[in-house]
mmCIF file of C-alpha atoms in Angstrom:
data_model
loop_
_atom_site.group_PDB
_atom_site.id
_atom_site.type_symbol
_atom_site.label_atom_id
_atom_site.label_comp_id
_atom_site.label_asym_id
_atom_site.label_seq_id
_atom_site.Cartn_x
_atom_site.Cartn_y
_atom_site.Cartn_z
ATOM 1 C CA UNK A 1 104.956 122.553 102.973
ATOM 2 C CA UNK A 2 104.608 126.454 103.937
ATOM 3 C CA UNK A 3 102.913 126.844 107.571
ATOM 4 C CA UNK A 4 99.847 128.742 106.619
ATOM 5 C CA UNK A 5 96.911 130.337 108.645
ATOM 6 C CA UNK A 6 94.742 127.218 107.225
ATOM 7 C CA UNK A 7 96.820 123.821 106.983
ATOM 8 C CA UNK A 8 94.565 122.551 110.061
ATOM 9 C CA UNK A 9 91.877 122.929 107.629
ATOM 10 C CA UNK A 10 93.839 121.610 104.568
ATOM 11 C CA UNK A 11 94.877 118.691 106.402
ATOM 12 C CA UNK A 12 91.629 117.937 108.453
ATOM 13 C CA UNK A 13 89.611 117.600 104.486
ATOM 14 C CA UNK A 14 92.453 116.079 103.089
ATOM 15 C CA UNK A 15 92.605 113.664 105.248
ATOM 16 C CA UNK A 16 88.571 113.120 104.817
ATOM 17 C CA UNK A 17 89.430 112.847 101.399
ATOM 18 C CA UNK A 18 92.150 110.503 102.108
ATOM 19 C CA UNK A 19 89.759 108.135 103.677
ATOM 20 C CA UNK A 20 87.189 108.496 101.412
ATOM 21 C CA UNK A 21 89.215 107.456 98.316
ATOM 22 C CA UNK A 22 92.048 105.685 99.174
ATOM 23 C CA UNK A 23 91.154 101.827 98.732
ATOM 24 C CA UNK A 24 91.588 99.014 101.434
ATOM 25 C CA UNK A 25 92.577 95.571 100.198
ATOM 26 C CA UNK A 26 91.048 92.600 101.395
ATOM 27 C CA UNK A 27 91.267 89.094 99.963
ATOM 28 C CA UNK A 28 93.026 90.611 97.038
ATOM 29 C CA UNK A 29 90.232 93.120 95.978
ATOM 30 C CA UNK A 30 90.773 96.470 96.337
ATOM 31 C CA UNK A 31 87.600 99.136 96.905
ATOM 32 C CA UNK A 32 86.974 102.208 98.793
ATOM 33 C CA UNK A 33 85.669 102.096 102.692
ATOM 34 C CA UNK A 34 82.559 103.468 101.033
ATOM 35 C CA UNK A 35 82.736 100.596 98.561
ATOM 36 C CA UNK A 36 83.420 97.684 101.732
ATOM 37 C CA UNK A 37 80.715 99.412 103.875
ATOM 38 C CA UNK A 38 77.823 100.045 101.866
ATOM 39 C CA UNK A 39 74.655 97.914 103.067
ATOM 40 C CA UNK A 40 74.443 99.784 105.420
ATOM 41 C CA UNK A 41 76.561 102.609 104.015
ATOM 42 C CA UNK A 42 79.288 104.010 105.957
ATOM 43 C CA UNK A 43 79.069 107.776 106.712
ATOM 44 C CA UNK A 44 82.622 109.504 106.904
ATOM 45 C CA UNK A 45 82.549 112.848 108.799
ATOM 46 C CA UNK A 46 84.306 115.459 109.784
ATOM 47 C CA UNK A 47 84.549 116.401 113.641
ATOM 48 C CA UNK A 48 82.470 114.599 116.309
ATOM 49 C CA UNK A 49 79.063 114.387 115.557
ATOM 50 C CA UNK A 50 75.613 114.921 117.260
ATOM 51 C CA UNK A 51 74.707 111.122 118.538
ATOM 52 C CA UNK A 52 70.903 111.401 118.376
ATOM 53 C CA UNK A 53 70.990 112.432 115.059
ATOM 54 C CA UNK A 54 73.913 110.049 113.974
ATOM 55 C CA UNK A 55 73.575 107.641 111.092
ATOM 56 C CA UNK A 56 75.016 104.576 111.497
ATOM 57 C CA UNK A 57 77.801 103.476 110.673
ATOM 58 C CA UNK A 58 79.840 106.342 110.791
ATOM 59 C CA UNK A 59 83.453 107.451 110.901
ATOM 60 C CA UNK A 60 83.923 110.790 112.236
ATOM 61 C CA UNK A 61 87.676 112.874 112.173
ATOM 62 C CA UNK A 62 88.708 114.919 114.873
ATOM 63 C CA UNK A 63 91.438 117.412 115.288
ATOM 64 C CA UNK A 64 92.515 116.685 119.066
ATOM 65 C CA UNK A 65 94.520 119.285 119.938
ATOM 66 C CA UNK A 66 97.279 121.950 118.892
ATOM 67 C CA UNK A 67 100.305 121.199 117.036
ATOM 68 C CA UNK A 68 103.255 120.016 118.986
ATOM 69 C CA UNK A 69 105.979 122.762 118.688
ATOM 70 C CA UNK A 70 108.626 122.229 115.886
ATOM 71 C CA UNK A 71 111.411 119.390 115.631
ATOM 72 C CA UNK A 72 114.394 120.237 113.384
ATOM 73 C CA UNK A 73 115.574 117.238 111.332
ATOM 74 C CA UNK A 74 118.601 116.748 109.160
ATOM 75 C CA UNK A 75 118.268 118.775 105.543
ATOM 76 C CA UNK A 76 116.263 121.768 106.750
ATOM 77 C CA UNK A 77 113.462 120.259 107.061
ATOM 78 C CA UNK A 78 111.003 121.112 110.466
ATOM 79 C CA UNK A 79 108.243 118.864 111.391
ATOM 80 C CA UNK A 80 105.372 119.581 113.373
ATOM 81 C CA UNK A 81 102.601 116.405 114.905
ATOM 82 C CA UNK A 82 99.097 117.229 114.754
ATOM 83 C CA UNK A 83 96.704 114.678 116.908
ATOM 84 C CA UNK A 84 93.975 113.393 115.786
ATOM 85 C CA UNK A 85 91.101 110.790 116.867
ATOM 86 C CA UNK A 86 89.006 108.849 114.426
ATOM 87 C CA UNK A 87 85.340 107.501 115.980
ATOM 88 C CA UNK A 88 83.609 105.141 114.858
ATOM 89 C CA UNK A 89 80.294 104.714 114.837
ATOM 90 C CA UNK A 90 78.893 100.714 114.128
ATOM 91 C CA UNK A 91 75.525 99.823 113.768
ATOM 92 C CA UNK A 92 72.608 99.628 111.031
ATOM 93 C CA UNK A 93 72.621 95.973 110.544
ATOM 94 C CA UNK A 94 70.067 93.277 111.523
ATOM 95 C CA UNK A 95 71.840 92.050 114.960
ATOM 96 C CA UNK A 96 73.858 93.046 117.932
ATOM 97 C CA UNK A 97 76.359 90.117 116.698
ATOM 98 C CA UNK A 98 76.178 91.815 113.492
ATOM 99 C CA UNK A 99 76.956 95.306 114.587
ATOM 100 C CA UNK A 100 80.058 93.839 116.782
ATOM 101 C CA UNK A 101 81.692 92.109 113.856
ATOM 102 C CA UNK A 102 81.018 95.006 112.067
ATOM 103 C CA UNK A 103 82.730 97.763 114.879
ATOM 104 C CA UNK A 104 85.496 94.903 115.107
ATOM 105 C CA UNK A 105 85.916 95.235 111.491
ATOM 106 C CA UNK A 106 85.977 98.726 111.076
ATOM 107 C CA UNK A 107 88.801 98.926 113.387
ATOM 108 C CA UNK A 108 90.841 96.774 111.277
ATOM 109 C CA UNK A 109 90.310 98.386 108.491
ATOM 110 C CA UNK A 110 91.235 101.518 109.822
ATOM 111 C CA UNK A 111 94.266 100.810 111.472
ATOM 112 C CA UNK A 112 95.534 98.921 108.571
ATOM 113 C CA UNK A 113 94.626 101.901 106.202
ATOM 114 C CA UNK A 114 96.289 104.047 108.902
ATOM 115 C CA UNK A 115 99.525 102.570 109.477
ATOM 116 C CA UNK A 116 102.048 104.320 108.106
ATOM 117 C CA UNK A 117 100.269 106.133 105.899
ATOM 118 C CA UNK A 118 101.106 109.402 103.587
ATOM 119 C CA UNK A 119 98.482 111.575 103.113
ATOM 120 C CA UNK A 120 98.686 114.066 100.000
ATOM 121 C CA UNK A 121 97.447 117.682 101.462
ATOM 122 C CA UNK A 122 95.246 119.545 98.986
ATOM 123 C CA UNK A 123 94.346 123.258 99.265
ATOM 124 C CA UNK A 124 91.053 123.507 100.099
ATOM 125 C CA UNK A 125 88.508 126.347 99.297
ATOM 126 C CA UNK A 126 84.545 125.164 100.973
ATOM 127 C CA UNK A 127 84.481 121.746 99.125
ATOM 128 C CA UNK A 128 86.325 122.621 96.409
ATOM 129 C CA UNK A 129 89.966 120.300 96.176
ATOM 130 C CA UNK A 130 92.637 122.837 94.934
ATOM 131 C CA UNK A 131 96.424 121.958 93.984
ATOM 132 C CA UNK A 132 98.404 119.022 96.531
ATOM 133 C CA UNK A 133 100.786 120.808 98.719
ATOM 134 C CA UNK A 134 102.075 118.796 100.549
ATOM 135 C CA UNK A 135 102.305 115.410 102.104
ATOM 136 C CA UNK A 136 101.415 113.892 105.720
ATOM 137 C CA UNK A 137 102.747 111.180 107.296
ATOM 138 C CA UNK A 138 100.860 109.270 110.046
ATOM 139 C CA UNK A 139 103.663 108.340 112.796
ATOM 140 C CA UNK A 140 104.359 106.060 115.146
ATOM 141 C CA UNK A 141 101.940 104.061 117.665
ATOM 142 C CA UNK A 142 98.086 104.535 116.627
ATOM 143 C CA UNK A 143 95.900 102.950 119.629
ATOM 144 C CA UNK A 144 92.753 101.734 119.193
ATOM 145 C CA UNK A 145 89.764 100.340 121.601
ATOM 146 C CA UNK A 146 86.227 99.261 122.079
ATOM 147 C CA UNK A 147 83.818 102.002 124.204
ATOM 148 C CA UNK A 148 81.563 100.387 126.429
ATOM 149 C CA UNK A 149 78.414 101.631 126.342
ATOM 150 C CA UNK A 150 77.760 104.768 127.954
ATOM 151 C CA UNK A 151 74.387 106.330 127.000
ATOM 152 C CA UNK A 152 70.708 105.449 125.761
ATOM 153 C CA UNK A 153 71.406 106.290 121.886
ATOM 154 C CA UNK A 154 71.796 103.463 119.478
ATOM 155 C CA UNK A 155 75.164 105.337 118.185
ATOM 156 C CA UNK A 156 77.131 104.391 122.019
ATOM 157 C CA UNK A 157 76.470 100.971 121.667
ATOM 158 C CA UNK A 158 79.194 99.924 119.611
ATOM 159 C CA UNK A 159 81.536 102.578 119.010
ATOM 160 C CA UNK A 160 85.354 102.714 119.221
ATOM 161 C CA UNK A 161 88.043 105.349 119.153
ATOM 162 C CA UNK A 162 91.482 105.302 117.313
ATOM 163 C CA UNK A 163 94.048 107.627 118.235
ATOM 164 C CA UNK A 164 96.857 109.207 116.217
ATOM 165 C CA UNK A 165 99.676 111.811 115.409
ATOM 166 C CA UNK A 166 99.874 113.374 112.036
ATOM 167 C CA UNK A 167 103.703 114.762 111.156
ATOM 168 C CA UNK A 168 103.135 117.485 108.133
ATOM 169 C CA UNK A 169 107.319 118.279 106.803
ATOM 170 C CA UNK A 170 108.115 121.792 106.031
ATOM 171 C CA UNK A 171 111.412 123.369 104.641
ATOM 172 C CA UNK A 172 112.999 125.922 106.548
ATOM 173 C CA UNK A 173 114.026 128.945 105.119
#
């Protein structure tokens, strides 16, 4: 995949995409987070959000930091990680037990959707998907962990963090 001006932006929505659409399987049925978290429906966001105004739960993407530099493999090809953190957000339901089995859950089902996986890079213009360009592939050791609480909001309460790299492949020419 070219190195462009805007792949942190292609790959930040494609990978909102990504976890908007690609399906988790549980008990042998397969559905959308969307479709597993809907009463009360899970919000998936981009960058970290505003906690008073937060509604719960919520996933929220964030681009950590700048690219490492590049690593020249084999073939030509020259990789560069990009870091990432996803936060989740739990809450919404009827009990504090509730809302724990639900963070607890959501960080399952994140890392398992995680692990390992390649994520098809669209061009992006505003909302609008364009053509795949590429491919992503999540690498190596993804950490994930309770936060305690920290603040007054009901979004701190029972939120978690899971942390990342992102290799994008690109030809050298």
């Amino acid at each position: 995949m070219p190195e462009s001006d805007d792949i942190l932006y292609n790959l930040t929505n494609s990978f909102h995409y990504f976890l908007t659409t690609e399906k988790v399987k549980k008990w042998g049925v397969e559905k959308t987070f969307l479709g597993w978290y809907s009463n009360p429906l899970l919000q998936i966001i981009l960058g970290f959000p505003d906690l008073e105004e937060l509604s719960l739960p919520t996933l929220a993407l964030q681009w950590v930091n700048n690219p490492s530099s590049g690593q020249v493999f084999y073939g030509g090809s020259q990789g560069k990680d990009y870091f990432f953190t996803l936060w989740g957000f739990s809450g919404g339901d009827t009990t504090e037990a509730k809302n724990k089995v639900q963070r607890d859950k959501l960080i399952g089902d994140s890392l398992s959707l995680l692990e390992e996986a390649a994520i098809p890079v669209y061009s992006w213009n505003g909302a609008t998907k364009g053509a795949e360009i590429g491919t992503a592939q999540v690498m190596g050791q993804i950490s994930a962990q309770p936060i305690p609480k920290s603040g007054q909001t009901e979004a701190e309460k029972y939120r978690f963090s899971i942390t990342f790299t992102v290799r994008i492949l690109e030809t050298i020419t």
